[in-house]
mmCIF file of C-alpha atoms and ligand atoms in Angstrom:
data_model
loop_
_atom_site.group_PDB
_atom_site.id
_atom_site.type_symbol
_atom_site.label_atom_id
_atom_site.label_comp_id
_atom_site.label_asym_id
_atom_site.label_seq_id
_atom_site.Cartn_x
_atom_site.Cartn_y
_atom_site.Cartn_z
ATOM 1 C CA UNK A 804 30.563 60.349 78.853
ATOM 2 C CA UNK A 805 32.308 61.989 81.840
ATOM 3 C CA UNK A 806 35.783 63.509 81.616
ATOM 4 C CA UNK A 807 38.597 62.767 84.075
ATOM 5 C CA UNK A 808 40.306 65.594 85.903
ATOM 6 C CA UNK A 809 42.946 65.820 88.605
ATOM 7 C CA UNK A 810 41.008 66.905 91.669
ATOM 8 C CA UNK A 811 43.949 66.751 94.081
ATOM 9 C CA UNK A 812 47.704 66.341 93.879
ATOM 10 C CA UNK A 813 50.550 65.942 96.370
ATOM 11 C CA UNK A 814 54.059 64.612 96.801
ATOM 12 C CA UNK A 815 56.367 63.423 99.522
ATOM 13 C CA UNK A 816 60.143 63.000 99.458
ATOM 14 C CA UNK A 817 62.163 61.607 102.380
ATOM 15 C CA UNK A 818 64.125 64.082 104.510
ATOM 16 C CA UNK A 819 67.446 62.306 104.023
ATOM 17 C CA UNK A 820 69.415 64.285 101.360
ATOM 18 C CA UNK A 821 72.251 62.434 99.604
ATOM 19 C CA UNK A 822 74.615 64.652 97.614
ATOM 20 C CA UNK A 823 76.946 63.661 94.784
ATOM 21 C CA UNK A 824 79.819 64.230 97.210
ATOM 22 C CA UNK A 825 78.269 61.630 99.533
ATOM 23 C CA UNK A 826 78.324 59.079 96.679
ATOM 24 C CA UNK A 827 81.994 59.860 95.965
ATOM 25 C CA UNK A 828 82.763 58.101 99.271
ATOM 26 C CA UNK A 829 81.462 54.762 97.957
ATOM 27 C CA UNK A 830 82.389 54.642 94.269
ATOM 28 C CA UNK A 831 84.731 56.117 91.702
ATOM 29 C CA UNK A 832 82.609 59.071 90.608
ATOM 30 C CA UNK A 833 82.653 62.857 90.915
ATOM 31 C CA UNK A 834 80.147 65.583 91.549
ATOM 32 C CA UNK A 835 81.371 67.181 88.316
ATOM 33 C CA UNK A 836 80.705 64.021 86.201
ATOM 34 C CA UNK A 837 77.233 63.524 87.644
ATOM 35 C CA UNK A 838 76.184 67.151 87.192
ATOM 36 C CA UNK A 839 77.602 67.404 83.682
ATOM 37 C CA UNK A 840 76.069 64.130 82.389
ATOM 38 C CA UNK A 841 72.748 64.155 84.281
ATOM 39 C CA UNK A 842 72.133 67.560 85.901
ATOM 40 C CA UNK A 843 71.628 65.846 89.280
ATOM 41 C CA UNK A 844 72.990 67.582 92.380
ATOM 42 C CA UNK A 845 71.326 65.548 95.096
ATOM 43 C CA UNK A 846 68.603 62.980 95.696
ATOM 44 C CA UNK A 847 66.585 61.706 98.685
ATOM 45 C CA UNK A 848 66.841 58.280 100.312
ATOM 46 C CA UNK A 849 64.228 56.717 102.569
ATOM 47 C CA UNK A 850 65.065 56.295 106.221
ATOM 48 C CA UNK A 851 66.073 52.654 106.155
ATOM 49 C CA UNK A 852 63.681 50.179 107.803
ATOM 50 C CA UNK A 853 61.325 53.035 108.708
ATOM 51 C CA UNK A 854 60.150 54.225 105.302
ATOM 52 C CA UNK A 855 59.081 51.938 102.455
ATOM 53 C CA UNK A 856 57.553 52.477 99.037
ATOM 54 C CA UNK A 857 54.039 52.045 100.413
ATOM 55 C CA UNK A 858 54.562 54.316 103.452
ATOM 56 C CA UNK A 859 55.957 57.205 101.421
ATOM 57 C CA UNK A 860 53.242 56.532 98.836
ATOM 58 C CA UNK A 861 50.618 56.825 101.585
ATOM 59 C CA UNK A 862 52.078 60.174 102.677
ATOM 60 C CA UNK A 863 51.821 61.533 99.117
ATOM 61 C CA UNK A 864 48.316 60.048 98.856
ATOM 62 C CA UNK A 865 47.193 61.848 102.009
ATOM 63 C CA UNK A 866 48.484 65.140 100.604
ATOM 64 C CA UNK A 867 46.592 64.548 97.340
ATOM 65 C CA UNK A 868 43.416 63.752 99.309
ATOM 66 C CA UNK A 869 43.851 66.917 101.414
ATOM 67 C CA UNK A 870 44.354 68.971 98.253
ATOM 68 C CA UNK A 871 41.158 67.469 96.804
ATOM 69 C CA UNK A 872 39.304 68.183 100.070
ATOM 70 C CA UNK A 873 38.378 64.510 100.304
ATOM 71 C CA UNK A 874 38.500 61.721 102.855
ATOM 72 C CA UNK A 875 40.116 58.382 102.000
ATOM 73 C CA UNK A 876 36.683 56.735 102.420
ATOM 74 C CA UNK A 877 35.467 58.578 99.308
ATOM 75 C CA UNK A 878 37.944 56.706 97.073
ATOM 76 C CA UNK A 879 36.398 54.022 94.810
ATOM 77 C CA UNK A 880 39.581 52.425 93.479
ATOM 78 C CA UNK A 881 43.359 52.518 94.005
ATOM 79 C CA UNK A 882 46.124 52.313 91.400
ATOM 80 C CA UNK A 883 49.765 52.081 92.520
ATOM 81 C CA UNK A 884 52.670 52.425 90.073
ATOM 82 C CA UNK A 885 56.128 51.274 91.169
ATOM 83 C CA UNK A 886 59.095 49.115 90.177
ATOM 84 C CA UNK A 887 60.337 48.880 93.760
ATOM 85 C CA UNK A 888 57.429 47.483 95.787
ATOM 86 C CA UNK A 889 57.619 46.611 99.493
ATOM 87 C CA UNK A 890 56.990 42.952 98.680
ATOM 88 C CA UNK A 891 57.449 40.751 95.613
ATOM 89 C CA UNK A 892 53.721 40.190 96.134
ATOM 90 C CA UNK A 893 51.152 41.417 97.073
ATOM 91 C CA UNK A 894 51.490 44.801 95.434
ATOM 92 C CA UNK A 895 51.653 48.196 97.111
ATOM 93 C CA UNK A 896 48.024 49.064 96.268
ATOM 94 C CA UNK A 897 46.641 46.983 99.134
ATOM 95 C CA UNK A 898 49.337 48.288 101.493
ATOM 96 C CA UNK A 899 48.531 51.928 100.810
ATOM 97 C CA UNK A 900 44.857 51.077 101.286
ATOM 98 C CA UNK A 901 45.744 49.714 104.731
ATOM 99 C CA UNK A 902 47.941 52.716 105.605
ATOM 100 C CA UNK A 903 45.036 55.013 104.762
ATOM 101 C CA UNK A 904 42.767 52.979 107.033
ATOM 102 C CA UNK A 905 40.270 52.024 104.333
ATOM 103 C CA UNK A 906 40.997 48.292 104.076
ATOM 104 C CA UNK A 907 37.472 47.629 105.344
ATOM 105 C CA UNK A 908 36.052 49.470 102.339
ATOM 106 C CA UNK A 909 36.821 46.608 99.941
ATOM 107 C CA UNK A 910 37.701 48.851 97.020
ATOM 108 C CA UNK A 911 39.847 47.350 94.259
ATOM 109 C CA UNK A 912 43.604 47.956 94.218
ATOM 110 C CA UNK A 913 45.666 47.571 91.059
ATOM 111 C CA UNK A 914 49.458 47.639 90.761
ATOM 112 C CA UNK A 915 51.046 48.914 87.555
ATOM 113 C CA UNK A 916 54.577 47.779 86.651
ATOM 114 C CA UNK A 917 55.680 50.075 83.871
ATOM 115 C CA UNK A 918 58.765 51.617 85.429
ATOM 116 C CA UNK A 919 59.552 55.142 84.162
ATOM 117 C CA UNK A 920 56.274 55.353 82.253
ATOM 118 C CA UNK A 921 54.285 53.799 85.114
ATOM 119 C CA UNK A 922 52.514 57.039 85.968
ATOM 120 C CA UNK A 923 51.358 57.639 82.371
ATOM 121 C CA UNK A 924 50.164 54.026 82.064
ATOM 122 C CA UNK A 925 48.339 54.245 85.424
ATOM 123 C CA UNK A 926 46.820 57.618 84.520
ATOM 124 C CA UNK A 927 45.536 56.212 81.229
ATOM 125 C CA UNK A 928 43.978 53.179 82.953
ATOM 126 C CA UNK A 929 42.392 55.430 85.591
ATOM 127 C CA UNK A 930 41.085 57.761 82.891
ATOM 128 C CA UNK A 931 39.499 54.847 81.012
ATOM 129 C CA UNK A 932 37.863 53.485 84.200
ATOM 130 C CA UNK A 933 36.343 56.897 84.940
ATOM 131 C CA UNK A 934 35.256 57.557 81.355
ATOM 132 C CA UNK A 935 33.392 54.218 81.220
ATOM 133 C CA UNK A 936 31.507 55.274 84.356
ATOM 134 C CA UNK A 937 32.910 52.416 86.452
ATOM 135 C CA UNK A 938 34.431 54.708 89.119
ATOM 136 C CA UNK A 939 34.111 58.356 90.151
ATOM 137 C CA UNK A 940 37.165 58.893 92.374
ATOM 138 C CA UNK A 941 40.415 56.995 91.845
ATOM 139 C CA UNK A 942 43.523 57.389 93.985
ATOM 140 C CA UNK A 943 46.658 57.044 91.845
ATOM 141 C CA UNK A 944 49.911 56.697 93.778
ATOM 142 C CA UNK A 945 53.402 56.399 92.279
ATOM 143 C CA UNK A 946 56.353 55.785 94.591
ATOM 144 C CA UNK A 947 59.830 54.313 94.505
ATOM 145 C CA UNK A 948 62.484 53.154 96.948
ATOM 146 C CA UNK A 949 65.585 52.787 94.799
ATOM 147 C CA UNK A 950 68.075 53.268 97.622
ATOM 148 C CA UNK A 951 67.575 49.722 98.960
ATOM 149 C CA UNK A 952 68.467 48.021 95.665
ATOM 150 C CA UNK A 953 71.423 49.841 94.135
ATOM 151 C CA UNK A 954 75.012 48.721 93.619
ATOM 152 C CA UNK A 955 77.111 51.237 95.575
ATOM 153 C CA UNK A 956 80.383 49.892 94.183
ATOM 154 C CA UNK A 957 82.023 51.455 91.111
ATOM 155 C CA UNK A 958 80.521 48.634 88.997
ATOM 156 C CA UNK A 959 77.053 50.137 89.440
ATOM 157 C CA UNK A 960 77.941 53.818 89.197
ATOM 158 C CA UNK A 961 76.212 54.545 85.860
ATOM 159 C CA UNK A 962 72.873 53.464 87.388
ATOM 160 C CA UNK A 963 73.279 54.295 91.076
ATOM 161 C CA UNK A 964 74.104 57.991 90.767
ATOM 162 C CA UNK A 965 70.890 58.628 88.842
ATOM 163 C CA UNK A 966 68.198 57.244 91.118
ATOM 164 C CA UNK A 967 66.406 58.620 94.172
ATOM 165 C CA UNK A 968 63.414 57.795 96.381
ATOM 166 C CA UNK A 969 60.124 59.669 96.419
ATOM 167 C CA UNK A 970 56.371 59.563 95.958
ATOM 168 C CA UNK A 971 53.639 61.477 94.166
ATOM 169 C CA UNK A 972 49.880 61.004 94.056
ATOM 170 C CA UNK A 973 46.777 62.341 92.371
ATOM 171 C CA UNK A 974 43.052 61.966 92.920
ATOM 172 C CA UNK A 975 41.323 61.398 89.577
ATOM 173 C CA UNK A 976 37.669 62.382 89.528
ATOM 174 C CA UNK A 977 34.796 62.442 87.064
ATOM 175 C CA UNK A 978 33.509 65.756 85.738
ATOM 176 C CA UNK A 979 30.734 66.657 83.308
ATOM 177 C CA UNK A 980 32.686 69.627 81.966
ATOM 178 C CA UNK A 981 33.686 68.247 78.544
ATOM 179 C CA UNK A 982 36.536 70.696 77.920
ATOM 180 C CA UNK A 983 38.246 69.957 81.250
ATOM 181 C CA UNK A 984 40.548 67.135 82.249
ATOM 182 C CA UNK A 985 42.451 64.489 80.311
ATOM 183 C CA UNK A 986 42.113 65.208 76.591
ATOM 184 C CA UNK A 987 44.335 62.476 75.117
ATOM 185 C CA UNK A 988 46.677 59.643 76.066
ATOM 186 C CA UNK A 989 49.156 57.535 74.105
ATOM 187 C CA UNK A 990 50.932 54.373 75.270
ATOM 188 C CA UNK A 991 53.677 52.420 73.516
ATOM 189 C CA UNK A 992 56.112 49.588 74.145
ATOM 190 C CA UNK A 993 58.905 47.739 72.376
ATOM 191 C CA UNK A 994 59.952 44.543 74.143
ATOM 192 C CA UNK A 995 62.945 44.111 71.838
ATOM 193 C CA UNK A 996 64.949 46.121 74.385
ATOM 194 C CA UNK A 997 63.552 44.513 77.563
ATOM 195 C CA UNK A 998 66.956 43.607 79.052
ATOM 196 C CA UNK A 999 68.668 46.919 78.176
ATOM 197 C CA UNK A 1000 67.279 48.610 81.289
ATOM 198 C CA UNK A 1001 66.254 45.917 83.705
ATOM 199 C CA UNK A 1002 66.555 44.222 87.037
ATOM 200 C CA UNK A 1003 66.645 40.614 85.867
ATOM 201 C CA UNK A 1004 66.863 38.891 89.265
ATOM 202 C CA UNK A 1005 65.070 37.569 91.127
ATOM 203 C CA UNK A 1006 62.704 36.142 88.536
ATOM 204 C CA UNK A 1007 61.000 33.040 87.244
ATOM 205 C CA UNK A 1008 63.375 32.774 84.278
ATOM 206 C CA UNK A 1009 65.554 30.417 86.332
ATOM 207 C CA UNK A 1010 68.622 31.428 84.356
ATOM 208 C CA UNK A 1011 67.075 31.436 80.884
ATOM 209 C CA UNK A 1012 67.116 34.703 78.924
ATOM 210 C CA UNK A 1013 63.676 35.394 77.441
ATOM 211 C CA UNK A 1014 65.124 36.268 74.036
ATOM 212 C CA UNK A 1015 68.426 34.356 74.040
ATOM 213 C CA UNK A 1016 68.603 31.201 76.228
ATOM 214 C CA UNK A 1017 72.405 31.140 75.979
ATOM 215 C CA UNK A 1018 72.915 34.432 77.816
ATOM 216 C CA UNK A 1019 72.318 33.989 81.567
ATOM 217 C CA UNK A 1020 73.383 30.363 82.096
ATOM 218 C CA UNK A 1021 73.222 30.024 85.906
ATOM 219 C CA UNK A 1022 73.675 26.680 87.575
ATOM 220 C CA UNK A 1023 70.181 25.327 88.290
ATOM 221 C CA UNK A 1024 69.730 24.433 91.943
ATOM 222 C CA UNK A 1025 69.417 20.774 92.872
ATOM 223 C CA UNK A 1026 65.742 21.434 93.636
ATOM 224 C CA UNK A 1027 65.089 22.814 90.153
ATOM 225 C CA UNK A 1028 64.621 26.458 89.237
ATOM 226 C CA UNK A 1029 64.597 29.024 92.008
ATOM 227 C CA UNK A 1030 64.049 32.766 92.046
ATOM 228 C CA UNK A 1031 67.338 33.281 93.876
ATOM 229 C CA UNK A 1032 70.279 30.875 93.525
ATOM 230 C CA UNK A 1033 73.474 30.821 95.603
ATOM 231 C CA UNK A 1034 75.416 31.783 92.452
ATOM 232 C CA UNK A 1035 73.263 34.871 91.945
ATOM 233 C CA UNK A 1036 73.947 35.917 95.542
ATOM 234 C CA UNK A 1037 77.669 35.188 95.330
ATOM 235 C CA UNK A 1038 78.101 37.091 92.050
ATOM 236 C CA UNK A 1039 75.757 39.908 93.179
ATOM 237 C CA UNK A 1040 73.570 39.487 90.099
ATOM 238 C CA UNK A 1041 70.567 41.175 91.689
ATOM 239 C CA UNK A 1042 71.218 44.821 90.795
ATOM 240 C CA UNK A 1043 69.562 46.839 88.028
ATOM 241 C CA UNK A 1044 71.570 47.283 84.852
ATOM 242 C CA UNK A 1045 71.242 49.827 82.072
ATOM 243 C CA UNK A 1046 72.653 50.409 78.628
ATOM 244 C CA UNK A 1047 72.616 54.167 79.253
ATOM 245 C CA UNK A 1048 73.627 55.441 75.804
ATOM 246 C CA UNK A 1049 71.036 53.200 74.055
ATOM 247 C CA UNK A 1050 68.284 54.362 76.426
ATOM 248 C CA UNK A 1051 69.344 57.978 75.893
ATOM 249 C CA UNK A 1052 69.290 57.684 72.075
ATOM 250 C CA UNK A 1053 65.815 56.147 72.046
ATOM 251 C CA UNK A 1054 64.433 58.553 74.665
ATOM 252 C CA UNK A 1055 65.294 61.724 72.736
ATOM 253 C CA UNK A 1056 63.427 60.383 69.685
ATOM 254 C CA UNK A 1057 60.394 58.858 71.419
ATOM 255 C CA UNK A 1058 59.635 61.766 73.798
ATOM 256 C CA UNK A 1059 58.961 64.335 71.022
ATOM 257 C CA UNK A 1060 57.161 61.708 68.903
ATOM 258 C CA UNK A 1061 54.672 60.753 71.615
ATOM 259 C CA UNK A 1062 54.129 64.387 72.681
ATOM 260 C CA UNK A 1063 53.281 65.226 69.068
ATOM 261 C CA UNK A 1064 50.954 62.214 68.975
ATOM 262 C CA UNK A 1065 48.787 63.367 71.899
ATOM 263 C CA UNK A 1066 48.725 66.926 70.543
ATOM 264 C CA UNK A 1067 47.487 65.642 67.174
ATOM 265 C CA UNK A 1068 44.863 63.447 68.863
ATOM 266 C CA UNK A 1069 43.502 66.516 70.658
ATOM 267 C CA UNK A 1070 43.708 68.741 67.558
ATOM 268 C CA UNK A 1071 46.275 71.011 69.233
ATOM 269 C CA UNK A 1072 49.830 72.102 68.472
ATOM 270 C CA UNK A 1073 52.971 72.518 70.547
ATOM 271 C CA UNK A 1074 52.373 76.277 70.782
ATOM 272 C CA UNK A 1075 49.245 75.481 72.842
ATOM 273 C CA UNK A 1076 51.299 73.815 75.619
ATOM 274 C CA UNK A 1077 51.463 75.860 78.828
ATOM 275 C CA UNK A 1078 53.628 73.368 80.729
ATOM 276 C CA UNK A 1079 55.507 70.222 79.729
ATOM 277 C CA UNK A 1080 56.441 67.846 82.533
ATOM 278 C CA UNK A 1081 58.698 65.042 81.328
ATOM 279 C CA UNK A 1082 59.702 61.994 83.335
ATOM 280 C CA UNK A 1083 62.876 63.169 85.074
ATOM 281 C CA UNK A 1084 65.357 60.670 83.595
ATOM 282 C CA UNK A 1085 68.279 62.971 82.872
ATOM 283 C CA UNK A 1086 68.310 66.775 82.602
ATOM 284 C CA UNK A 1087 70.103 66.459 79.258
ATOM 285 C CA UNK A 1088 67.219 64.388 77.870
ATOM 286 C CA UNK A 1089 64.631 66.934 79.100
ATOM 287 C CA UNK A 1090 66.641 69.811 77.608
ATOM 288 C CA UNK A 1091 66.941 67.968 74.300
ATOM 289 C CA UNK A 1092 63.176 67.411 74.224
ATOM 290 C CA UNK A 1093 62.529 71.079 75.096
ATOM 291 C CA UNK A 1094 64.778 72.200 72.241
ATOM 292 C CA UNK A 1095 63.214 69.779 69.737
ATOM 293 C CA UNK A 1096 59.740 70.968 70.713
ATOM 294 C CA UNK A 1097 60.833 74.642 70.582
ATOM 295 C CA UNK A 1098 59.573 75.356 74.108
ATOM 296 C CA UNK A 1099 60.756 78.190 76.357
ATOM 297 C CA UNK A 1100 62.234 77.594 79.820
ATOM 298 C CA UNK A 1101 59.014 78.778 81.485
ATOM 299 C CA UNK A 1102 57.045 76.105 79.560
ATOM 300 C CA UNK A 1103 58.891 73.167 81.170
ATOM 301 C CA UNK A 1104 59.351 71.971 84.740
ATOM 302 C CA UNK A 1105 62.469 70.077 85.785
ATOM 303 C CA UNK A 1106 63.451 69.066 89.305
ATOM 304 C CA UNK A 1107 65.849 66.170 88.686
ATOM 305 C CA UNK A 1108 68.593 68.447 90.066
ATOM 306 C CA UNK A 1109 67.131 67.988 93.571
ATOM 307 C CA UNK A 1110 65.517 64.550 93.537
ATOM 308 C CA UNK A 1111 67.344 62.507 90.891
ATOM 309 C CA UNK A 1112 65.340 60.043 88.820
ATOM 310 C CA UNK A 1113 62.417 58.716 90.871
ATOM 311 C CA UNK A 1114 61.071 56.548 88.029
ATOM 312 C CA UNK A 1115 57.250 56.186 88.250
ATOM 313 C CA UNK A 1116 57.072 58.934 90.887
ATOM 314 C CA UNK A 1117 58.973 61.584 88.945
ATOM 315 C CA UNK A 1118 56.056 63.007 86.938
ATOM 316 C CA UNK A 1119 53.593 63.397 89.850
ATOM 317 C CA UNK A 1120 56.368 64.834 92.064
ATOM 318 C CA UNK A 1121 57.310 67.392 89.390
ATOM 319 C CA UNK A 1122 53.681 68.181 88.553
ATOM 320 C CA UNK A 1123 52.786 68.644 92.228
ATOM 321 C CA UNK A 1124 55.786 70.907 92.732
ATOM 322 C CA UNK A 1125 54.915 72.988 89.663
ATOM 323 C CA UNK A 1126 51.308 73.204 90.870
ATOM 324 C CA UNK A 1127 52.407 74.369 94.331
ATOM 325 C CA UNK A 1128 54.682 76.958 92.692
ATOM 326 C CA UNK A 1129 51.649 78.424 90.862
ATOM 327 C CA UNK A 1130 52.804 77.165 87.450
ATOM 328 C CA UNK A 1131 49.657 75.096 86.850
ATOM 329 C CA UNK A 1132 46.445 77.091 86.679
ATOM 330 C CA UNK A 1133 42.854 76.309 85.789
ATOM 331 C CA UNK A 1134 42.491 76.166 81.989
ATOM 332 C CA UNK A 1135 46.213 75.542 81.327
ATOM 333 C CA UNK A 1136 47.233 72.859 78.852
ATOM 334 C CA UNK A 1137 49.607 70.445 80.593
ATOM 335 C CA UNK A 1138 51.537 67.785 78.730
ATOM 336 C CA UNK A 1139 53.063 64.812 80.575
ATOM 337 C CA UNK A 1140 55.474 62.413 78.844
ATOM 338 C CA UNK A 1141 57.653 59.461 79.822
ATOM 339 C CA UNK A 1142 60.113 56.960 78.399
ATOM 340 C CA UNK A 1143 62.006 54.119 80.033
ATOM 341 C CA UNK A 1144 62.502 50.453 80.806
ATOM 342 C CA UNK A 1145 60.657 48.014 78.554
ATOM 343 C CA UNK A 1146 61.110 50.068 76.491
ATOM 344 C CA UNK A 1147 57.782 51.669 77.314
ATOM 345 C CA UNK A 1148 56.729 55.232 76.675
ATOM 346 C CA UNK A 1149 53.657 57.423 76.629
ATOM 347 C CA UNK A 1150 52.118 60.851 77.046
ATOM 348 C CA UNK A 1151 48.984 62.523 78.382
ATOM 349 C CA UNK A 1152 47.469 65.901 77.636
ATOM 350 C CA UNK A 1153 45.425 67.583 80.356
ATOM 351 C CA UNK A 1154 43.275 70.716 80.347
ATOM 352 C CA UNK A 1155 43.675 71.710 84.028
HETATM 353 O O1 UT7 B 2675 64.550 56.696 83.773
HETATM 354 C C1 UT7 B 2675 64.904 55.562 83.077
HETATM 355 C C2 UT7 B 2675 65.459 55.878 81.776
HETATM 356 N N1 UT7 B 2675 66.877 56.107 81.911
HETATM 357 C C3 UT7 B 2675 67.452 57.029 81.182
HETATM 358 O O2 UT7 B 2675 66.789 57.708 80.425
HETATM 359 C C4 UT7 B 2675 68.960 57.146 81.265
HETATM 360 C C5 UT7 B 2675 69.525 57.434 79.893
HETATM 361 N N2 UT7 B 2675 70.980 57.430 79.872
HETATM 362 C C6 UT7 B 2675 71.715 58.347 80.526
HETATM 363 O O3 UT7 B 2675 71.174 59.221 81.186
HETATM 364 C C7 UT7 B 2675 73.195 58.308 80.346
HETATM 365 O O4 UT7 B 2675 73.530 57.312 79.405
HETATM 366 C C8 UT7 B 2675 73.994 58.060 81.662
HETATM 367 C C9 UT7 B 2675 73.880 59.272 82.566
HETATM 368 C C10 UT7 B 2675 73.451 56.838 82.369
HETATM 369 C C11 UT7 B 2675 75.460 57.824 81.362
HETATM 370 O O5 UT7 B 2675 75.983 58.935 80.684
HETATM 371 P P1 UT7 B 2675 76.767 58.749 79.317
HETATM 372 O O6 UT7 B 2675 77.218 60.071 78.935
HETATM 373 O O7 UT7 B 2675 75.898 57.996 78.361
HETATM 374 O O8 UT7 B 2675 78.014 57.883 79.772
HETATM 375 P P2 UT7 B 2675 78.465 56.422 79.287
HETATM 376 O O9 UT7 B 2675 77.585 55.381 79.887
HETATM 377 O O10 UT7 B 2675 78.647 56.434 77.806
HETATM 378 O O11 UT7 B 2675 79.880 56.318 79.985
HETATM 379 C C12 UT7 B 2675 80.944 57.227 79.649
HETATM 380 C C13 UT7 B 2675 82.079 57.009 80.633
HETATM 381 C C14 UT7 B 2675 82.470 55.545 80.791
HETATM 382 O O12 UT7 B 2675 83.867 55.479 80.982
HETATM 383 P P3 UT7 B 2675 84.856 55.115 79.758
HETATM 384 O O13 UT7 B 2675 84.419 53.751 79.293
HETATM 385 O O14 UT7 B 2675 84.632 56.176 78.750
HETATM 386 O O15 UT7 B 2675 86.203 55.140 80.415
HETATM 387 C C15 UT7 B 2675 81.790 55.141 82.065
HETATM 388 O O16 UT7 B 2675 82.423 54.061 82.714
HETATM 389 O O17 UT7 B 2675 81.696 57.454 81.935
HETATM 390 C C16 UT7 B 2675 81.892 56.398 82.884
HETATM 391 N N3 UT7 B 2675 80.888 56.511 83.926
HETATM 392 C C17 UT7 B 2675 81.073 57.250 85.025
HETATM 393 N N4 UT7 B 2675 82.118 57.997 85.455
HETATM 394 C C18 UT7 B 2675 81.991 58.620 86.639
HETATM 395 C C19 UT7 B 2675 79.663 55.955 83.968
HETATM 396 N N5 UT7 B 2675 79.047 56.328 85.109
HETATM 397 C C20 UT7 B 2675 79.892 57.124 85.781
HETATM 398 C C21 UT7 B 2675 79.836 57.810 87.007
HETATM 399 N N6 UT7 B 2675 80.895 58.540 87.385
HETATM 400 N N7 UT7 B 2675 78.739 57.754 87.797
#
């Protein structure tokens, strides 16, 4: 059975830098609060109406292809992870295929909707497809455009200050070297908390809460259920919402648990880790995980200070940055881990 390794990696973030001070102009927040609670100093926003999730994803994809020394035509399959796609449907996979000019190649394109853990879920699917021998070279893109869908009033400040736009990509390839590549993956979910970090509208629920029908209670339109009702628009019910403290409490438990799980699967221990790259949710969460795992500063890579939380894109952006900084070398043991909306969480262990 072949192994799966990362043959190429790249990232792209928009040029437009938005500082905490910039956000102070729109909502009741402070640079001090944001830095103290999240570690974030600034984030990037797409150039409106010029950059989209698929276009920035394509830029990261091209960098990953260049790093792999490959042409887009050599890709057998595309996986795209995002919670902020260009369109409700179709997904961004087919759009990135078109941007790369390989829409005539008729390769498959799969979209993964697993939010903060989207990259780990997509990586695990890609790994399985390569290990079964179905594909040899898979392009995995993760990108987000949060800036178009945030509540810039004080009501949305706990969510809005955290998120940023960006894209990361990897080329996954088959290798016959058994000790190289992805050694173990673990994926988990607990739908009990689905609405605790969610963008509920628009959706096919038509006003009915999946777990508690009494909760949403919109007026149904005279034509029956609609994705978007006038009441939703009037009351601005289309923004993401988050129970931050609940997410935080679960994240600091699940991150170390799932990291330990992949280490055990591979017969390794935390002292074997050369670099841990966590989903960049909040610097305080990453620091908590580092402390729990007993890792030194040089064994972790954080960049949330500069890019904010880019959801599915945060791990490949951080990994690509660490790689470009010379922190990821052949033979190193790299651990990737994520937790977020769903709740979903997971980890991957890679021998680079
Ligand atoms: O990647 C997806 C996964 N997401 C996460 O992992 C996020 C996990 N959660 C968090 O990172 C934190 O919960 C937040 C950063 C979102 C919030 O920090 P917190 O320390 O948990 O604050 P809180 O929500 O408990 O709010 C504390 C206070 C509240 O005011 P009162 O009620 O004490 O008067 C909030 O209204 O801070 C207020 N607050 C803010 N103040 C200034 C919330 N957001 C802001 C803000 N600026 N942006």
